[in-house]
Amino acid sequence: MLNRSIIIIKAKVPFLDWLRSLPDPDNGTTIDEINFDNTAYLLPEYDMDGQTEHTLEKYYDAIFEDQLTEWWTDSTHWPSPRKLSIFKEWFDVEFHSLILDLVDLPLEDE
C-alpha cells in the first residue's frame, strides 16, 4: 500500500466547448475520446472526512494547467484566471484513498 491518494480527472462538456473554440479546432473530438484514458495524479494521503475539498483547492491549478497543456500548449488561449469554480465546471473529479502497488519493482520518476 502506498502512502498516497489518487485523483482521476474527467473532462466535461465545457472543456470540449473550449477545445472547439481554439484556433484550428478539431471539431470531431468527443467527450468519450477525451476521456478514453484519463490522467490520474498521485497526491498526499488524506482523511476521508472532508479533506477532499481542501486537497482539491491545493492542487487544482497544477492539474488544470496540465490538462490544458495536454490539448493546447499556447497559454494565451487558456482561461484566465483559472479558478477552482471553472475547474469544477470543466472536470469531474474522482478521489481514491487506497493505492495498492502490486508490482515488485521500485517506483520510478521520469
PDB file of C-alpha atoms in Angstrom, residues 3-97:
ATOM      1  CA  ASN A   3       1.245   6.495   1.268  1.00  0.00           C
ATOM      2  CA  ARG A   4      -0.571   8.411  -1.449  1.00  0.00           C
ATOM      3  CA  SER A   5      -4.076   9.021  -2.667  1.00  0.00           C
ATOM      4  CA  ILE A   6      -5.111   9.343  -6.273  1.00  0.00           C
ATOM      5  CA  ILE A   7      -7.300  11.783  -8.155  1.00  0.00           C
ATOM      6  CA  ILE A   8      -8.714  10.980 -11.597  1.00  0.00           C
ATOM      7  CA  ILE A   9      -9.809  13.834 -13.841  1.00  0.00           C
ATOM      8  CA  LYS A  10     -12.576  13.512 -16.458  1.00  0.00           C
ATOM      9  CA  ALA A  11     -13.444  16.287 -18.894  1.00  0.00           C
ATOM     10  CA  LYS A  12     -16.976  17.634 -19.143  1.00  0.00           C
ATOM     11  CA  VAL A  13     -18.760  19.467 -21.979  1.00  0.00           C
ATOM     12  CA  PRO A  14     -17.438  22.975 -21.100  1.00  0.00           C
ATOM     13  CA  PHE A  15     -13.877  21.680 -21.616  1.00  0.00           C
ATOM     14  CA  LEU A  16     -14.885  20.294 -25.006  1.00  0.00           C
ATOM     15  CA  ASP A  17     -16.515  23.643 -25.854  1.00  0.00           C
ATOM     16  CA  TRP A  18     -13.211  25.379 -25.020  1.00  0.00           C
ATOM     17  CA  LEU A  19     -11.323  22.945 -27.277  1.00  0.00           C
ATOM     18  CA  ARG A  20     -13.709  23.692 -30.109  1.00  0.00           C
ATOM     19  CA  SER A  21     -13.250  27.449 -29.637  1.00  0.00           C
ATOM     20  CA  LEU A  22      -9.480  27.298 -30.228  1.00  0.00           C
ATOM     21  CA  PRO A  23      -7.827  28.377 -33.478  1.00  0.00           C
ATOM     22  CA  ASP A  24      -7.751  25.386 -35.807  1.00  0.00           C
ATOM     23  CA  PRO A  25     -10.089  23.323 -33.599  1.00  0.00           C
ATOM     24  CA  ASP A  26     -10.650  19.618 -34.075  1.00  0.00           C
ATOM     25  CA  ASN A  27     -14.441  19.735 -34.123  1.00  0.00           C
ATOM     26  CA  GLY A  28     -14.671  15.973 -34.417  1.00  0.00           C
ATOM     27  CA  THR A  29     -13.293  15.327 -30.921  1.00  0.00           C
ATOM     28  CA  THR A  30     -15.835  13.895 -28.493  1.00  0.00           C
ATOM     29  CA  ILE A  31     -16.027  13.713 -24.715  1.00  0.00           C
ATOM     30  CA  ASP A  32     -15.655   9.935 -24.978  1.00  0.00           C
ATOM     31  CA  GLU A  33     -12.392  10.363 -26.903  1.00  0.00           C
ATOM     32  CA  ILE A  34     -11.079  12.911 -24.406  1.00  0.00           C
ATOM     33  CA  ASN A  35     -11.966  10.620 -21.502  1.00  0.00           C
ATOM     34  CA  PHE A  36     -10.783   7.396 -23.096  1.00  0.00           C
ATOM     35  CA  ASP A  37      -7.636   7.214 -20.948  1.00  0.00           C
ATOM     36  CA  ASN A  38      -7.935   9.711 -18.101  1.00  0.00           C
ATOM     37  CA  THR A  39      -4.961  11.122 -16.282  1.00  0.00           C
ATOM     38  CA  ALA A  40      -4.525  10.037 -12.667  1.00  0.00           C
ATOM     39  CA  TYR A  41      -2.490  12.124 -10.237  1.00  0.00           C
ATOM     40  CA  LEU A  42      -0.835  10.894  -7.069  1.00  0.00           C
ATOM     41  CA  LEU A  43      -1.481  13.173  -4.108  1.00  0.00           C
ATOM     42  CA  PRO A  44      -0.665  13.030  -0.399  1.00  0.00           C
ATOM     43  CA  GLU A  45      -2.814  10.793   1.743  1.00  0.00           C
ATOM     44  CA  TYR A  46      -5.956  12.435   3.078  1.00  0.00           C
ATOM     45  CA  ASP A  47      -8.596  11.741   5.658  1.00  0.00           C
ATOM     46  CA  MET A  48     -11.894  10.792   4.026  1.00  0.00           C
ATOM     47  CA  ASP A  49     -13.768  13.051   6.469  1.00  0.00           C
ATOM     48  CA  GLY A  50     -13.866  16.251   4.471  1.00  0.00           C
ATOM     49  CA  GLN A  51     -10.287  16.690   3.266  1.00  0.00           C
ATOM     50  CA  THR A  52     -11.025  16.137  -0.420  1.00  0.00           C
ATOM     51  CA  GLU A  53     -12.148  19.744  -0.946  1.00  0.00           C
ATOM     52  CA  HIS A  54      -9.047  21.111   0.800  1.00  0.00           C
ATOM     53  CA  THR A  55      -6.842  18.772  -1.246  1.00  0.00           C
ATOM     54  CA  LEU A  56      -8.530  19.884  -4.469  1.00  0.00           C
ATOM     55  CA  GLU A  57      -8.071  23.552  -3.543  1.00  0.00           C
ATOM     56  CA  LYS A  58      -4.364  22.938  -3.028  1.00  0.00           C
ATOM     57  CA  TYR A  59      -3.688  21.065  -6.290  1.00  0.00           C
ATOM     58  CA  TYR A  60      -6.365  22.061  -8.798  1.00  0.00           C
ATOM     59  CA  ASP A  61      -4.293  24.774 -10.531  1.00  0.00           C
ATOM     60  CA  ALA A  62      -1.384  22.426 -11.311  1.00  0.00           C
ATOM     61  CA  ILE A  63      -3.843  19.787 -12.526  1.00  0.00           C
ATOM     62  CA  PHE A  64      -5.793  22.378 -14.548  1.00  0.00           C
ATOM     63  CA  GLU A  65      -2.599  23.579 -16.225  1.00  0.00           C
ATOM     64  CA  ASP A  66      -1.555  20.006 -17.013  1.00  0.00           C
ATOM     65  CA  GLN A  67      -4.943  19.211 -18.552  1.00  0.00           C
ATOM     66  CA  LEU A  68      -4.851  22.355 -20.712  1.00  0.00           C
ATOM     67  CA  THR A  69      -1.269  21.671 -21.826  1.00  0.00           C
ATOM     68  CA  GLU A  70      -2.204  18.154 -22.952  1.00  0.00           C
ATOM     69  CA  TRP A  71      -4.547  19.697 -25.538  1.00  0.00           C
ATOM     70  CA  TRP A  72      -3.213  23.199 -26.241  1.00  0.00           C
ATOM     71  CA  THR A  73       0.244  24.480 -25.274  1.00  0.00           C
ATOM     72  CA  ASP A  74      -0.340  28.165 -26.089  1.00  0.00           C
ATOM     73  CA  SER A  75      -1.355  29.511 -22.677  1.00  0.00           C
ATOM     74  CA  THR A  76      -2.700  32.746 -24.185  1.00  0.00           C
ATOM     75  CA  HIS A  77      -5.827  30.729 -25.062  1.00  0.00           C
ATOM     76  CA  TRP A  78      -6.277  29.296 -21.574  1.00  0.00           C
ATOM     77  CA  PRO A  79      -8.955  30.613 -19.246  1.00  0.00           C
ATOM     78  CA  SER A  80      -7.686  33.451 -17.114  1.00  0.00           C
ATOM     79  CA  PRO A  81      -7.797  33.474 -14.234  1.00  0.00           C
ATOM     80  CA  ARG A  82      -8.011  29.724 -13.681  1.00  0.00           C
ATOM     81  CA  LYS A  83     -10.394  29.478 -10.755  1.00  0.00           C
ATOM     82  CA  LEU A  84     -11.495  26.418  -8.845  1.00  0.00           C
ATOM     83  CA  SER A  85     -15.088  27.121  -9.881  1.00  0.00           C
ATOM     84  CA  ILE A  86     -14.116  26.911 -13.580  1.00  0.00           C
ATOM     85  CA  PHE A  87     -12.121  23.746 -12.917  1.00  0.00           C
ATOM     86  CA  LYS A  88     -15.213  22.144 -11.373  1.00  0.00           C
ATOM     87  CA  GLU A  89     -17.352  23.220 -14.341  1.00  0.00           C
ATOM     88  CA  TRP A  90     -14.864  21.707 -16.801  1.00  0.00           C
ATOM     89  CA  PHE A  91     -13.900  18.481 -14.994  1.00  0.00           C
ATOM     90  CA  ASP A  92     -15.331  15.690 -12.898  1.00  0.00           C
ATOM     91  CA  VAL A  93     -13.009  14.605 -10.122  1.00  0.00           C
ATOM     92  CA  GLU A  94     -12.716  11.161  -8.522  1.00  0.00           C
ATOM     93  CA  PHE A  95     -10.760  10.753  -5.283  1.00  0.00           C
ATOM     94  CA  HIS A  96      -9.423   7.367  -4.218  1.00  0.00           C
ATOM     95  CA  SER A  97      -7.657   6.971  -0.902  1.00  0.00           C
TER      96      SER A  97
END
